[in-house]
Amino acid sequence: MTQEFWLRGPLPEIPSLLQPVAHALLQSRDEVTTMMTDFPPDLLWNSPGGMATPGFHLMHFTGVIDRLFTYAKGEQLSPEQIDSMKKEKSVHHDLTADELLSRFSRQVDRALDQLRSTDETTLTNERLVGRKALPSTVMGLLFHAAEHTMRHTGQLLVTVNVLKNSYAL
């Protein structure tokens, strides 16, 4: 069994204080890719017992990282990001698990690039979130992106197992 990312040592060029964020994002990407390998395409948008669909989780991973990292840069969301957030709640039969995984993987890569360029001295700088301008910090946003992604990774794992076991032939 491969070691979890946090046990593999520091990632090059990622500031020390942001290593846990990078490790969590990479761990999530690895686990999600593994669990979605050979996932039946006809189950991607199924919602067992009212749970969020696997497709939702895959879209949500990408969106959450994008939005929270945008706020961490001190920027507000673009109209495209807001539209994308609204679309996460809808079923998209035109999207495949492979396409959604690819989007998620690219978003993790963009997040890692941003972590590499984040100055550790800015981590406690205030950042405002959303239309209500709720207070947070650079560090709070980056760590929340990581923990939120891992939380949804666990939810996706349960949903995928329920679907695979419920629909096994």
PDB file of C-alpha atoms in Angstrom, residues 64-126:
ATOM      1  CA  VAL A  64     -14.736  24.684  -3.823  1.00  0.00           C
ATOM      2  CA  ILE A  65     -10.991  24.737  -4.388  1.00  0.00           C
ATOM      3  CA  ASP A  66     -11.376  27.328  -7.140  1.00  0.00           C
ATOM      4  CA  ARG A  67     -13.612  29.592  -5.050  1.00  0.00           C
ATOM      5  CA  LEU A  68     -11.710  29.401  -1.770  1.00  0.00           C
ATOM      6  CA  PHE A  69      -8.343  29.895  -3.445  1.00  0.00           C
ATOM      7  CA  THR A  70      -9.805  32.909  -5.278  1.00  0.00           C
ATOM      8  CA  TYR A  71     -10.829  34.442  -1.960  1.00  0.00           C
ATOM      9  CA  ALA A  72      -7.380  33.617  -0.530  1.00  0.00           C
ATOM     10  CA  LYS A  73      -5.851  35.778  -3.288  1.00  0.00           C
ATOM     11  CA  GLY A  74      -8.047  38.639  -2.082  1.00  0.00           C
ATOM     12  CA  GLU A  75     -10.315  38.479  -5.127  1.00  0.00           C
ATOM     13  CA  GLN A  76     -14.060  38.148  -5.443  1.00  0.00           C
ATOM     14  CA  LEU A  77     -15.741  35.477  -7.538  1.00  0.00           C
ATOM     15  CA  SER A  78     -16.252  36.069 -11.238  1.00  0.00           C
ATOM     16  CA  PRO A  79     -19.669  35.655 -12.852  1.00  0.00           C
ATOM     17  CA  GLU A  80     -18.355  32.392 -14.376  1.00  0.00           C
ATOM     18  CA  GLN A  81     -17.449  31.034 -10.935  1.00  0.00           C
ATOM     19  CA  ILE A  82     -20.863  31.945  -9.562  1.00  0.00           C
ATOM     20  CA  ASP A  83     -22.563  30.286 -12.541  1.00  0.00           C
ATOM     21  CA  SER A  84     -20.396  27.190 -12.072  1.00  0.00           C
ATOM     22  CA  MET A  85     -21.352  27.038  -8.390  1.00  0.00           C
ATOM     23  CA  LYS A  86     -25.039  27.054  -9.287  1.00  0.00           C
ATOM     24  CA  LYS A  87     -24.498  24.288 -11.845  1.00  0.00           C
ATOM     25  CA  GLU A  88     -22.958  21.984  -9.228  1.00  0.00           C
ATOM     26  CA  LYS A  89     -26.434  21.237  -7.903  1.00  0.00           C
ATOM     27  CA  SER A  90     -27.744  20.044 -11.280  1.00  0.00           C
ATOM     28  CA  VAL A  91     -27.450  16.713 -13.047  1.00  0.00           C
ATOM     29  CA  HIS A  92     -25.188  16.839 -16.095  1.00  0.00           C
ATOM     30  CA  HIS A  93     -25.593  13.633 -18.095  1.00  0.00           C
ATOM     31  CA  ASP A  94     -23.296  15.104 -20.756  1.00  0.00           C
ATOM     32  CA  LEU A  95     -20.323  14.963 -18.341  1.00  0.00           C
ATOM     33  CA  THR A  96     -18.415  11.766 -17.672  1.00  0.00           C
ATOM     34  CA  ALA A  97     -16.542  10.746 -14.562  1.00  0.00           C
ATOM     35  CA  ASP A  98     -13.293  10.932 -16.553  1.00  0.00           C
ATOM     36  CA  GLU A  99     -13.999  14.532 -17.593  1.00  0.00           C
ATOM     37  CA  LEU A 100     -14.920  15.530 -14.039  1.00  0.00           C
ATOM     38  CA  LEU A 101     -11.812  13.800 -12.661  1.00  0.00           C
ATOM     39  CA  SER A 102      -9.671  15.612 -15.209  1.00  0.00           C
ATOM     40  CA  ARG A 103     -11.145  18.976 -14.172  1.00  0.00           C
ATOM     41  CA  PHE A 104     -10.521  18.162 -10.517  1.00  0.00           C
ATOM     42  CA  SER A 105      -6.931  17.123 -11.223  1.00  0.00           C
ATOM     43  CA  ARG A 106      -6.233  20.330 -13.136  1.00  0.00           C
ATOM     44  CA  GLN A 107      -7.741  22.378 -10.285  1.00  0.00           C
ATOM     45  CA  VAL A 108      -5.466  20.643  -7.765  1.00  0.00           C
ATOM     46  CA  ASP A 109      -2.497  21.486  -9.988  1.00  0.00           C
ATOM     47  CA  ARG A 110      -3.576  25.154 -10.102  1.00  0.00           C
ATOM     48  CA  ALA A 111      -3.988  25.140  -6.316  1.00  0.00           C
ATOM     49  CA  LEU A 112      -0.487  23.725  -5.864  1.00  0.00           C
ATOM     50  CA  ASP A 113       0.880  26.455  -8.120  1.00  0.00           C
ATOM     51  CA  GLN A 114      -0.854  29.061  -5.958  1.00  0.00           C
ATOM     52  CA  LEU A 115       0.508  27.481  -2.783  1.00  0.00           C
ATOM     53  CA  ARG A 116       4.024  27.634  -4.237  1.00  0.00           C
ATOM     54  CA  SER A 117       3.657  31.367  -4.801  1.00  0.00           C
ATOM     55  CA  THR A 118       1.995  32.133  -1.455  1.00  0.00           C
ATOM     56  CA  ASP A 119       4.173  34.125   0.897  1.00  0.00           C
ATOM     57  CA  GLU A 120       3.929  32.626   4.387  1.00  0.00           C
ATOM     58  CA  THR A 121       4.001  36.124   5.900  1.00  0.00           C
ATOM     59  CA  THR A 122       0.558  36.763   4.346  1.00  0.00           C
ATOM     60  CA  LEU A 123      -1.172  33.749   5.941  1.00  0.00           C
ATOM     61  CA  THR A 124      -2.809  35.776   8.718  1.00  0.00           C
ATOM     62  CA  ASN A 125      -3.905  38.568   6.383  1.00  0.00           C
ATOM     63  CA  GLU A 126      -7.633  39.146   6.434  1.00  0.00           C
TER      64      GLU A 126
END
